[in-house]
Amino acid sequence: MESKHSDDQIGRARVQDSPELEAYYKELETLGAGALWTVANDIEPWEPKSNSVPMLWKYDDLRALVLKSSELVTPEQAGRRVIYLVNDKRKDVAAAVGWLYTGIQVTRPGESTSAHRHRASALRFIMEGSKGYTVVDGNKIMLEVNDFVITPNSTWHEHGVEEDGETCIWQDGLDIPLVNALEANDYAVYDGKQPLTAPINHSPMTFGGAGLIPVDTIWDKPYSPLFKYSWKNVYPNLLEVAKVNDINPFDGILMQYSNPLTGGHVMQTMGASIQLLPAGFKGKAHKHTGSFVYQCAKGKGYSIINGKRFDWKERDIFCVPSWALHEHHNLSETEDACLFNFNDLPVIEGLGLFQGKDYLENNGHQI
Ligand SMILES: [Fe+2]
Ligand SMILES: [Fe+2]
């Protein structure tokens, strides 16, 4: 059955205003009520509609200001010393896109924070530095550039950099706007530092190997027992996959970070994936529901989002709003490019809200 997209047709609200109706609406308003047909076409769009705009945050522009934050305030004063990236159209909810928050956090050698937890889930993608670490529910995990780390819903977590390390900068991703929209967020501060309950790197060394899981694993948590996905394993994996698989015309080689026990998303509300765009790759355009925050982990290229070109290189961050047409291009003819993203797909998919459409005009490329 073909669908029509005109508000003139039967089935859509098409009532003409009249003095009698205006008076009627006013009377309803005094009772905290309203006539659905006056708002129906707005609150029920024909297709998914995003309030966010595509945006790109250039790391070269931001880096100095991010570092400056470490001269202006201590982690103790700030709680979390983070510069957050906010969408021009989502300032009211502090979102980078849709219901997702993102920020850039800097930690100097020898600095550490006290632990806290919140109902919002969090993740990190490491941008630079060495000997940074995070402690998640008593598990201390060392961080390297391009590692992906999770601190799920309500886990105690704290971060720091060892004395002999180098200043660390990482991207934080949280679902704070979503959890706030659902009016379900909370926050607690731990008194001091968490005691370590496992050897350092226990989680990645136990669950991040060759597809092996200890047979006596008892894990009843709704998130991945693997807290860190190491770039030193992820990138070679992408290259292996690319050798023996067709390149997807939209996404190149797109791989989801997964819970090794279930194969599902790493957390309940936010997912993440990494994609490799082979040298010379010119992705075709499509759109789908779900909000996405990207960071370029390697190489350089550009994305066309709703007809506008955004050039990116390593460490730049950009967003693709729900239902925005997007295509990714690698600008190098010799080197691959890699894009990390985190998203709200576990929510979108879990609630049955995922849909997509390929762009068929102009051989799949936007003008
Ligand atoms: Fe946190
Ligand atoms: Fe896509």
Tab-separated table of C-alpha atoms and ligand atoms in Angstrom:
chain	number	residue	atom	x	y	z
A	1	MET	CA	0.000	0.000	0.000
A	2	GLU	CA	1.434	3.354	-0.982
A	3	SER	CA	1.571	6.067	1.670
A	4	LYS	CA	0.822	9.715	0.929
A	5	HIS	CA	2.550	12.579	2.676
A	6	SER	CA	0.054	15.406	2.504
A	7	ASP	CA	-1.718	16.965	5.451
A	8	ASP	CA	-4.664	17.711	3.145
A	9	GLN	CA	-5.737	14.115	2.988
A	10	ILE	CA	-8.362	12.354	5.028
A	11	GLY	CA	-6.748	10.787	8.073
A	12	ARG	CA	-4.739	13.928	8.884
A	13	ALA	CA	-5.963	16.895	10.921
A	14	ARG	CA	-7.398	19.496	8.523
A	15	VAL	CA	-9.817	21.564	10.563
A	16	GLN	CA	-10.127	25.252	9.585
A	17	ASP	CA	-10.151	27.745	12.445
A	18	SER	CA	-13.385	29.639	13.153
A	19	PRO	CA	-14.373	32.083	15.926
A	20	GLU	CA	-16.508	29.368	17.477
A	21	LEU	CA	-13.613	26.876	17.465
A	22	GLU	CA	-11.149	29.465	18.839
A	23	ALA	CA	-13.493	30.094	21.763
A	24	TYR	CA	-13.883	26.353	22.257
A	25	TYR	CA	-10.062	25.856	22.326
A	26	LYS	CA	-9.726	28.641	24.928
A	27	GLU	CA	-12.332	27.011	27.102
A	28	LEU	CA	-10.546	23.652	26.897
A	29	GLU	CA	-7.258	25.347	27.783
A	30	THR	CA	-8.654	26.665	31.051
A	31	LEU	CA	-9.294	23.045	32.037
A	32	GLY	CA	-5.799	21.794	31.139
A	33	ALA	CA	-7.086	20.154	27.974
A	34	GLY	CA	-6.857	20.667	24.231
A	35	ALA	CA	-8.181	19.409	20.894
A	36	LEU	CA	-5.784	16.829	19.457
A	37	TRP	CA	-6.387	17.944	15.874
A	38	THR	CA	-4.747	21.302	16.599
A	39	VAL	CA	-1.394	19.634	17.325
A	40	ALA	CA	-1.656	16.173	15.767
A	41	ASN	CA	0.235	16.939	12.548
A	42	ASP	CA	3.117	18.433	14.541
A	43	ILE	CA	3.477	15.706	17.133
A	44	GLU	CA	3.050	12.903	14.602
A	45	PRO	CA	5.422	13.649	11.709
A	46	TRP	CA	5.181	11.620	8.525
A	47	GLU	CA	8.755	10.510	8.995
A	48	PRO	CA	11.185	10.570	11.951
A	49	LYS	CA	12.226	14.129	12.729
A	50	SER	CA	15.323	15.244	14.654
A	51	ASN	CA	15.649	18.481	16.596
A	52	SER	CA	19.447	18.226	16.342
A	53	VAL	CA	21.617	19.645	13.573
A	54	PRO	CA	24.701	17.928	12.138
A	55	MET	CA	27.832	19.411	13.723
A	56	LEU	CA	31.591	18.901	13.660
A	57	TRP	CA	33.983	19.796	16.476
A	58	LYS	CA	37.562	20.256	15.256
A	59	TYR	CA	40.116	18.911	17.712
A	60	ASP	CA	42.755	21.400	16.550
A	61	ASP	CA	40.463	24.228	17.642
A	62	LEU	CA	39.449	22.641	20.947
A	63	ARG	CA	42.642	21.011	22.216
A	64	ALA	CA	44.331	24.130	23.653
A	65	LEU	CA	41.157	25.164	25.474
A	66	VAL	CA	40.662	21.652	26.815
A	67	LEU	CA	44.234	21.677	28.178
A	68	LYS	CA	43.664	25.133	29.630
A	69	SER	CA	40.913	23.713	31.840
A	70	SER	CA	43.637	21.788	33.687
A	71	GLU	CA	45.272	25.124	34.652
A	72	LEU	CA	42.044	26.776	35.711
A	73	VAL	CA	40.422	24.158	37.927
A	74	THR	CA	41.486	20.995	39.703
A	75	PRO	CA	39.610	17.721	39.227
A	76	GLU	CA	38.563	18.000	42.894
A	77	GLN	CA	36.993	21.412	42.278
A	78	ALA	CA	35.319	20.469	39.015
A	79	GLY	CA	34.231	16.974	40.057
A	80	ARG	CA	34.805	16.073	36.439
A	81	ARG	CA	37.059	18.404	34.451
A	82	VAL	CA	35.311	18.144	31.149
A	83	ILE	CA	34.587	20.452	28.236
A	84	TYR	CA	31.282	19.321	26.825
A	85	LEU	CA	30.238	19.557	23.192
A	86	VAL	CA	26.744	20.744	22.681
A	87	ASN	CA	24.472	20.748	19.690
A	88	ASP	CA	23.296	24.196	18.584
A	89	LYS	CA	19.711	22.977	18.831
A	90	ARG	CA	20.026	20.885	21.991
A	91	LYS	CA	21.545	23.330	24.465
A	92	ASP	CA	18.491	23.029	26.708
A	93	VAL	CA	19.306	19.383	27.430
A	94	ALA	CA	23.129	19.547	27.087
A	95	ALA	CA	23.061	17.009	24.269
A	96	ALA	CA	25.559	16.655	21.425
A	97	VAL	CA	22.872	14.993	19.335
A	98	GLY	CA	19.460	13.546	20.135
A	99	TRP	CA	19.577	12.395	23.751
A	100	LEU	CA	23.343	11.756	23.846
A	101	TYR	CA	25.904	13.811	25.710
A	102	THR	CA	29.601	14.018	24.891
A	103	GLY	CA	32.609	15.828	26.335
A	104	ILE	CA	36.394	15.939	26.336
A	105	GLN	CA	38.156	15.249	29.626
A	106	VAL	CA	41.750	16.043	30.506
A	107	THR	CA	43.770	14.462	33.326
A	108	ARG	CA	47.365	15.330	34.117
A	109	PRO	CA	50.035	12.944	35.440
A	110	GLY	CA	49.500	12.241	39.126
A	111	GLU	CA	45.918	13.499	39.111
A	112	SER	CA	43.003	11.319	40.104
A	113	THR	CA	39.412	11.818	41.102
A	114	SER	CA	37.310	10.335	43.842
A	115	ALA	CA	34.781	7.777	42.704
A	116	HIS	CA	31.161	8.399	41.853
A	117	ARG	CA	28.304	6.686	40.112
A	118	HIS	CA	25.192	7.683	38.237
A	119	ARG	CA	22.195	6.031	36.639
A	120	ALA	CA	23.347	7.350	33.262
A	121	SER	CA	25.728	5.001	31.464
A	122	ALA	CA	29.106	6.256	30.311
A	123	LEU	CA	31.808	5.319	27.870
A	124	ARG	CA	35.157	6.706	26.841
A	125	PHE	CA	37.327	6.773	23.734
A	126	ILE	CA	40.962	7.605	24.469
A	127	MET	CA	42.402	10.451	22.389
A	128	GLU	CA	45.950	10.962	23.666
A	129	GLY	CA	48.337	10.402	26.571
A	130	SER	CA	49.766	7.423	28.395
A	131	LYS	CA	49.320	5.556	31.688
A	132	GLY	CA	45.781	6.779	32.171
A	133	TYR	CA	43.475	4.438	34.016
A	134	THR	CA	39.908	3.990	35.081
A	135	VAL	CA	38.567	1.992	37.995
A	136	VAL	CA	35.154	0.423	37.383
A	137	ASP	CA	33.538	-1.345	40.331
A	138	GLY	CA	36.938	-2.137	41.837
A	139	ASN	CA	38.533	-3.144	38.508
A	140	LYS	CA	41.488	-0.973	37.532
A	141	ILE	CA	42.041	-0.792	33.797
A	142	MET	CA	44.936	0.875	32.004
A	143	LEU	CA	44.073	2.992	28.972
A	144	GLU	CA	45.844	3.543	25.669
A	145	VAL	CA	45.051	5.719	22.670
A	146	ASN	CA	41.972	4.572	20.712
A	147	ASP	CA	40.905	2.146	23.451
A	148	PHE	CA	37.171	2.053	24.090
A	149	VAL	CA	36.039	1.749	27.724
A	150	ILE	CA	32.650	1.425	29.397
A	151	THR	CA	31.427	2.478	32.830
A	152	PRO	CA	27.878	1.133	32.844
A	153	ASN	CA	24.784	2.363	34.658
A	154	SER	CA	25.444	2.686	38.416
A	155	THR	CA	28.973	1.273	38.474
A	156	TRP	CA	31.361	3.132	40.757
A	157	HIS	CA	34.079	4.733	38.665
A	158	GLU	CA	37.063	7.024	38.995
A	159	HIS	CA	39.897	7.996	36.683
A	160	GLY	CA	43.480	9.108	36.900
A	161	VAL	CA	46.903	9.172	35.300
A	162	GLU	CA	49.958	7.584	36.929
A	163	GLU	CA	52.735	9.950	38.108
A	164	ASP	CA	55.053	8.814	35.304
A	165	GLY	CA	52.367	9.010	32.608
A	166	GLU	CA	51.571	11.744	30.096
A	167	THR	CA	48.551	14.051	30.177
A	168	CYS	CA	45.546	12.043	29.016
A	169	ILE	CA	42.635	13.357	27.002
A	170	TRP	CA	39.614	11.248	26.248
A	171	GLN	CA	36.126	11.639	24.891
A	172	ASP	CA	33.297	10.839	27.276
A	173	GLY	CA	29.924	9.687	26.015
A	174	LEU	CA	26.894	9.491	28.266
A	175	ASP	CA	23.154	9.082	27.967
A	176	ILE	CA	22.504	11.824	30.557
A	177	PRO	CA	19.947	13.669	28.356
A	178	LEU	CA	18.026	10.437	27.755
A	179	VAL	CA	18.010	9.348	31.385
A	180	ASN	CA	17.004	12.892	32.410
A	181	ALA	CA	14.226	12.910	29.795
A	182	LEU	CA	12.956	9.701	31.357
A	183	GLU	CA	13.258	11.407	34.755
A	184	ALA	CA	15.280	8.510	36.107
A	185	ASN	CA	18.777	9.868	36.749
A	186	ASP	CA	20.635	9.850	40.041
A	187	TYR	CA	24.178	10.527	41.269
A	188	ALA	CA	26.247	9.428	44.240
A	189	VAL	CA	29.759	10.224	45.419
A	190	TYR	CA	31.981	7.538	46.929
A	191	ASP	CA	33.835	8.436	50.087
A	192	GLY	CA	37.422	8.348	48.795
A	193	LYS	CA	38.913	5.819	46.394
A	194	GLN	CA	37.522	2.404	45.629
A	195	PRO	CA	39.436	-0.578	46.971
A	196	LEU	CA	40.688	-2.720	44.072
A	197	THR	CA	38.854	-6.046	44.040
A	198	ALA	CA	40.677	-7.666	41.118
A	199	PRO	CA	44.164	-7.651	39.594
A	200	ILE	CA	44.851	-4.707	37.233
A	201	ASN	CA	43.311	-5.272	33.773
A	202	HIS	CA	41.409	-8.335	35.017
A	203	SER	CA	38.396	-7.630	32.796
A	204	PRO	CA	40.186	-7.123	29.423
A	205	MET	CA	42.687	-9.903	30.137
A	206	THR	CA	39.896	-12.351	30.997
A	207	PHE	CA	37.236	-11.477	28.426
A	208	GLY	CA	39.087	-9.619	25.673
A	209	GLY	CA	41.022	-12.480	24.152
A	210	ALA	CA	40.482	-14.869	21.296
A	211	GLY	CA	36.745	-15.382	21.662
A	212	LEU	CA	37.273	-17.430	24.813
A	213	ILE	CA	35.139	-17.143	27.934
A	214	PRO	CA	36.063	-18.795	31.262
A	215	VAL	CA	33.637	-21.712	31.682
A	216	ASP	CA	32.970	-20.844	35.308
A	217	THR	CA	31.917	-17.288	34.492
A	218	ILE	CA	29.021	-16.135	36.626
A	219	TRP	CA	27.794	-12.793	35.308
A	220	ASP	CA	24.273	-11.574	35.958
A	221	LYS	CA	24.810	-7.942	34.986
A	222	PRO	CA	22.957	-6.426	32.019
A	223	TYR	CA	26.180	-5.127	30.443
A	224	SER	CA	29.412	-6.479	29.066
A	225	PRO	CA	31.947	-8.007	31.494
A	226	LEU	CA	34.564	-6.680	29.079
A	227	PHE	CA	35.150	-3.086	30.183
A	228	LYS	CA	37.884	-2.233	27.690
A	229	TYR	CA	38.208	-2.929	23.960
A	230	SER	CA	41.882	-2.446	23.104
A	231	TRP	CA	42.830	-0.746	19.875
A	232	LYS	CA	45.796	-3.100	19.640
A	233	ASN	CA	43.261	-5.909	19.123
A	234	VAL	CA	40.525	-3.938	17.377
A	235	TYR	CA	42.521	-2.497	14.473
A	236	PRO	CA	44.166	-5.796	13.394
A	237	ASN	CA	40.713	-7.378	13.659
A	238	LEU	CA	39.288	-4.764	11.256
A	239	LEU	CA	42.083	-5.485	8.764
A	240	GLU	CA	41.417	-9.245	8.954
A	241	VAL	CA	37.683	-8.751	8.444
A	242	ALA	CA	38.357	-6.469	5.463
A	243	LYS	CA	40.500	-9.170	3.832
A	244	VAL	CA	37.739	-11.738	3.651
A	245	ASN	CA	34.495	-9.744	3.419
A	246	ASP	CA	32.735	-7.586	0.879
A	247	ILE	CA	33.027	-3.899	1.614
A	248	ASN	CA	29.612	-2.510	2.546
A	249	PRO	CA	28.823	0.308	0.070
A	250	PHE	CA	27.453	2.531	2.868
A	251	ASP	CA	29.745	1.779	5.780
A	252	GLY	CA	32.908	0.039	4.583
A	253	ILE	CA	33.716	-2.485	7.295
A	254	LEU	CA	31.419	-1.695	10.221
A	255	MET	CA	31.848	-3.685	13.434
A	256	GLN	CA	29.901	-3.384	16.656
A	257	TYR	CA	31.608	-3.539	20.050
A	258	SER	CA	29.756	-6.389	21.703
A	259	ASN	CA	29.197	-8.107	25.005
A	260	PRO	CA	31.238	-11.327	24.579
A	261	LEU	CA	28.685	-13.289	26.613
A	262	THR	CA	25.654	-12.320	24.528
A	263	GLY	CA	26.915	-10.852	21.255
A	264	GLY	CA	24.632	-7.892	22.005
A	265	HIS	CA	25.342	-4.252	22.707
A	266	VAL	CA	27.887	-3.418	25.423
A	267	MET	CA	25.329	-1.609	27.565
A	268	GLN	CA	21.538	-1.311	27.798
A	269	THR	CA	21.165	2.253	26.562
A	270	MET	CA	24.242	2.994	24.458
A	271	GLY	CA	26.039	1.005	21.814
A	272	ALA	CA	29.281	1.668	19.988
A	273	SER	CA	30.953	0.579	16.805
A	274	ILE	CA	34.097	1.085	14.816
A	275	GLN	CA	34.313	1.229	11.038
A	276	LEU	CA	37.114	1.036	8.568
A	277	LEU	CA	36.843	2.990	5.353
A	278	PRO	CA	39.346	1.469	2.915
A	279	ALA	CA	41.682	3.762	0.946
A	280	GLY	CA	39.672	5.676	-1.643
A	281	PHE	CA	36.336	4.577	-0.142
A	282	LYS	CA	33.372	6.689	-1.227
A	283	GLY	CA	30.393	5.646	0.849
A	284	LYS	CA	26.846	5.809	-0.448
A	285	ALA	CA	24.196	7.736	1.442
A	286	HIS	CA	21.448	6.373	3.624
A	287	LYS	CA	19.418	7.466	6.601
A	288	HIS	CA	18.107	5.638	9.608
A	289	THR	CA	16.825	6.271	13.085
A	290	GLY	CA	19.264	6.492	15.997
A	291	SER	CA	21.613	9.301	17.022
A	292	PHE	CA	25.352	8.939	16.464
A	293	VAL	CA	28.453	10.696	17.789
A	294	TYR	CA	31.593	9.923	15.790
A	295	GLN	CA	35.274	10.366	16.460
A	296	CYS	CA	37.862	9.871	13.742
A	297	ALA	CA	40.339	7.364	15.184
A	298	LYS	CA	42.595	7.211	12.130
A	299	GLY	CA	43.099	8.936	8.788
A	300	LYS	CA	41.164	11.733	7.149
A	301	GLY	CA	38.051	12.141	5.093
A	302	TYR	CA	34.684	13.797	5.044
A	303	SER	CA	31.048	13.024	5.637
A	304	ILE	CA	28.126	14.585	3.832
A	305	ILE	CA	25.249	14.958	6.264
A	306	ASN	CA	21.938	16.302	4.996
A	307	GLY	CA	23.718	17.751	1.971
A	308	LYS	CA	26.482	19.524	3.891
A	309	ARG	CA	30.118	18.440	3.789
A	310	PHE	CA	32.053	18.025	7.062
A	311	ASP	CA	35.805	17.391	6.687
A	312	TRP	CA	37.388	15.418	9.503
A	313	LYS	CA	40.734	14.032	10.503
A	314	GLU	CA	42.096	12.119	13.473
A	315	ARG	CA	40.428	13.196	16.778
A	316	ASP	CA	37.727	15.349	15.200
A	317	ILE	CA	34.250	14.646	16.550
A	318	PHE	CA	30.998	14.997	14.628
A	319	CYS	CA	27.400	13.911	14.955
A	320	VAL	CA	24.763	12.409	12.705
A	321	PRO	CA	21.208	13.102	13.928
A	322	SER	CA	18.436	10.564	13.619
A	323	TRP	CA	17.080	10.236	10.068
A	324	ALA	CA	19.800	12.519	8.624
A	325	LEU	CA	21.094	11.435	5.213
A	326	HIS	CA	24.784	10.611	5.596
A	327	GLU	CA	27.690	9.217	3.620
A	328	HIS	CA	31.343	8.803	4.615
A	329	HIS	CA	34.344	9.274	2.310
A	330	ASN	CA	38.006	8.467	2.852
A	331	LEU	CA	40.133	11.269	1.378
A	332	SER	CA	43.282	9.157	1.118
A	333	GLU	CA	43.952	6.909	-1.857
A	334	THR	CA	46.614	4.959	0.049
A	335	GLU	CA	45.635	4.845	3.766
A	336	ASP	CA	42.503	3.502	5.412
A	337	ALA	CA	40.461	5.693	7.758
A	338	CYS	CA	38.670	4.574	10.925
A	339	LEU	CA	35.610	6.094	12.545
A	340	PHE	CA	34.518	5.270	16.074
A	341	ASN	CA	30.920	6.007	17.004
A	342	PHE	CA	28.632	5.635	19.972
A	343	ASN	CA	24.886	5.699	19.636
A	344	ASP	CA	21.489	5.036	21.171
A	345	LEU	CA	20.793	1.930	19.084
A	346	PRO	CA	20.133	-0.372	22.066
A	347	VAL	CA	17.181	1.866	22.941
A	348	ILE	CA	16.053	2.418	19.343
A	349	GLU	CA	16.221	-1.301	18.544
A	350	GLY	CA	14.911	-2.473	21.899
A	351	LEU	CA	11.809	-0.330	21.533
A	352	GLY	CA	11.197	-1.400	17.931
A	353	LEU	CA	11.982	2.058	16.543
A	354	PHE	CA	14.726	1.247	14.051
A	355	GLN	CA	14.057	1.983	10.402
A	356	GLY	CA	16.249	3.011	7.512
A	357	LYS	CA	16.157	4.136	3.896
A	358	ASP	CA	18.865	4.051	1.236
A	359	TYR	CA	19.390	7.107	-0.938
A	360	LEU	CA	18.836	6.007	-4.505
A	361	GLU	CA	19.265	9.186	-6.537
A	362	ASN	CA	22.525	10.290	-8.175
A	363	ASN	CA	24.064	6.814	-7.795
A	364	GLY	CA	23.630	7.048	-4.011
A	365	HIS	CA	25.618	10.268	-3.474
A	366	GLN	CA	24.225	13.545	-2.209
A	367	ILE	CA	24.852	16.711	-4.167
B	1	FE	FE	30.896	9.483	35.762
B	2	FE	FE	24.513	4.962	8.788
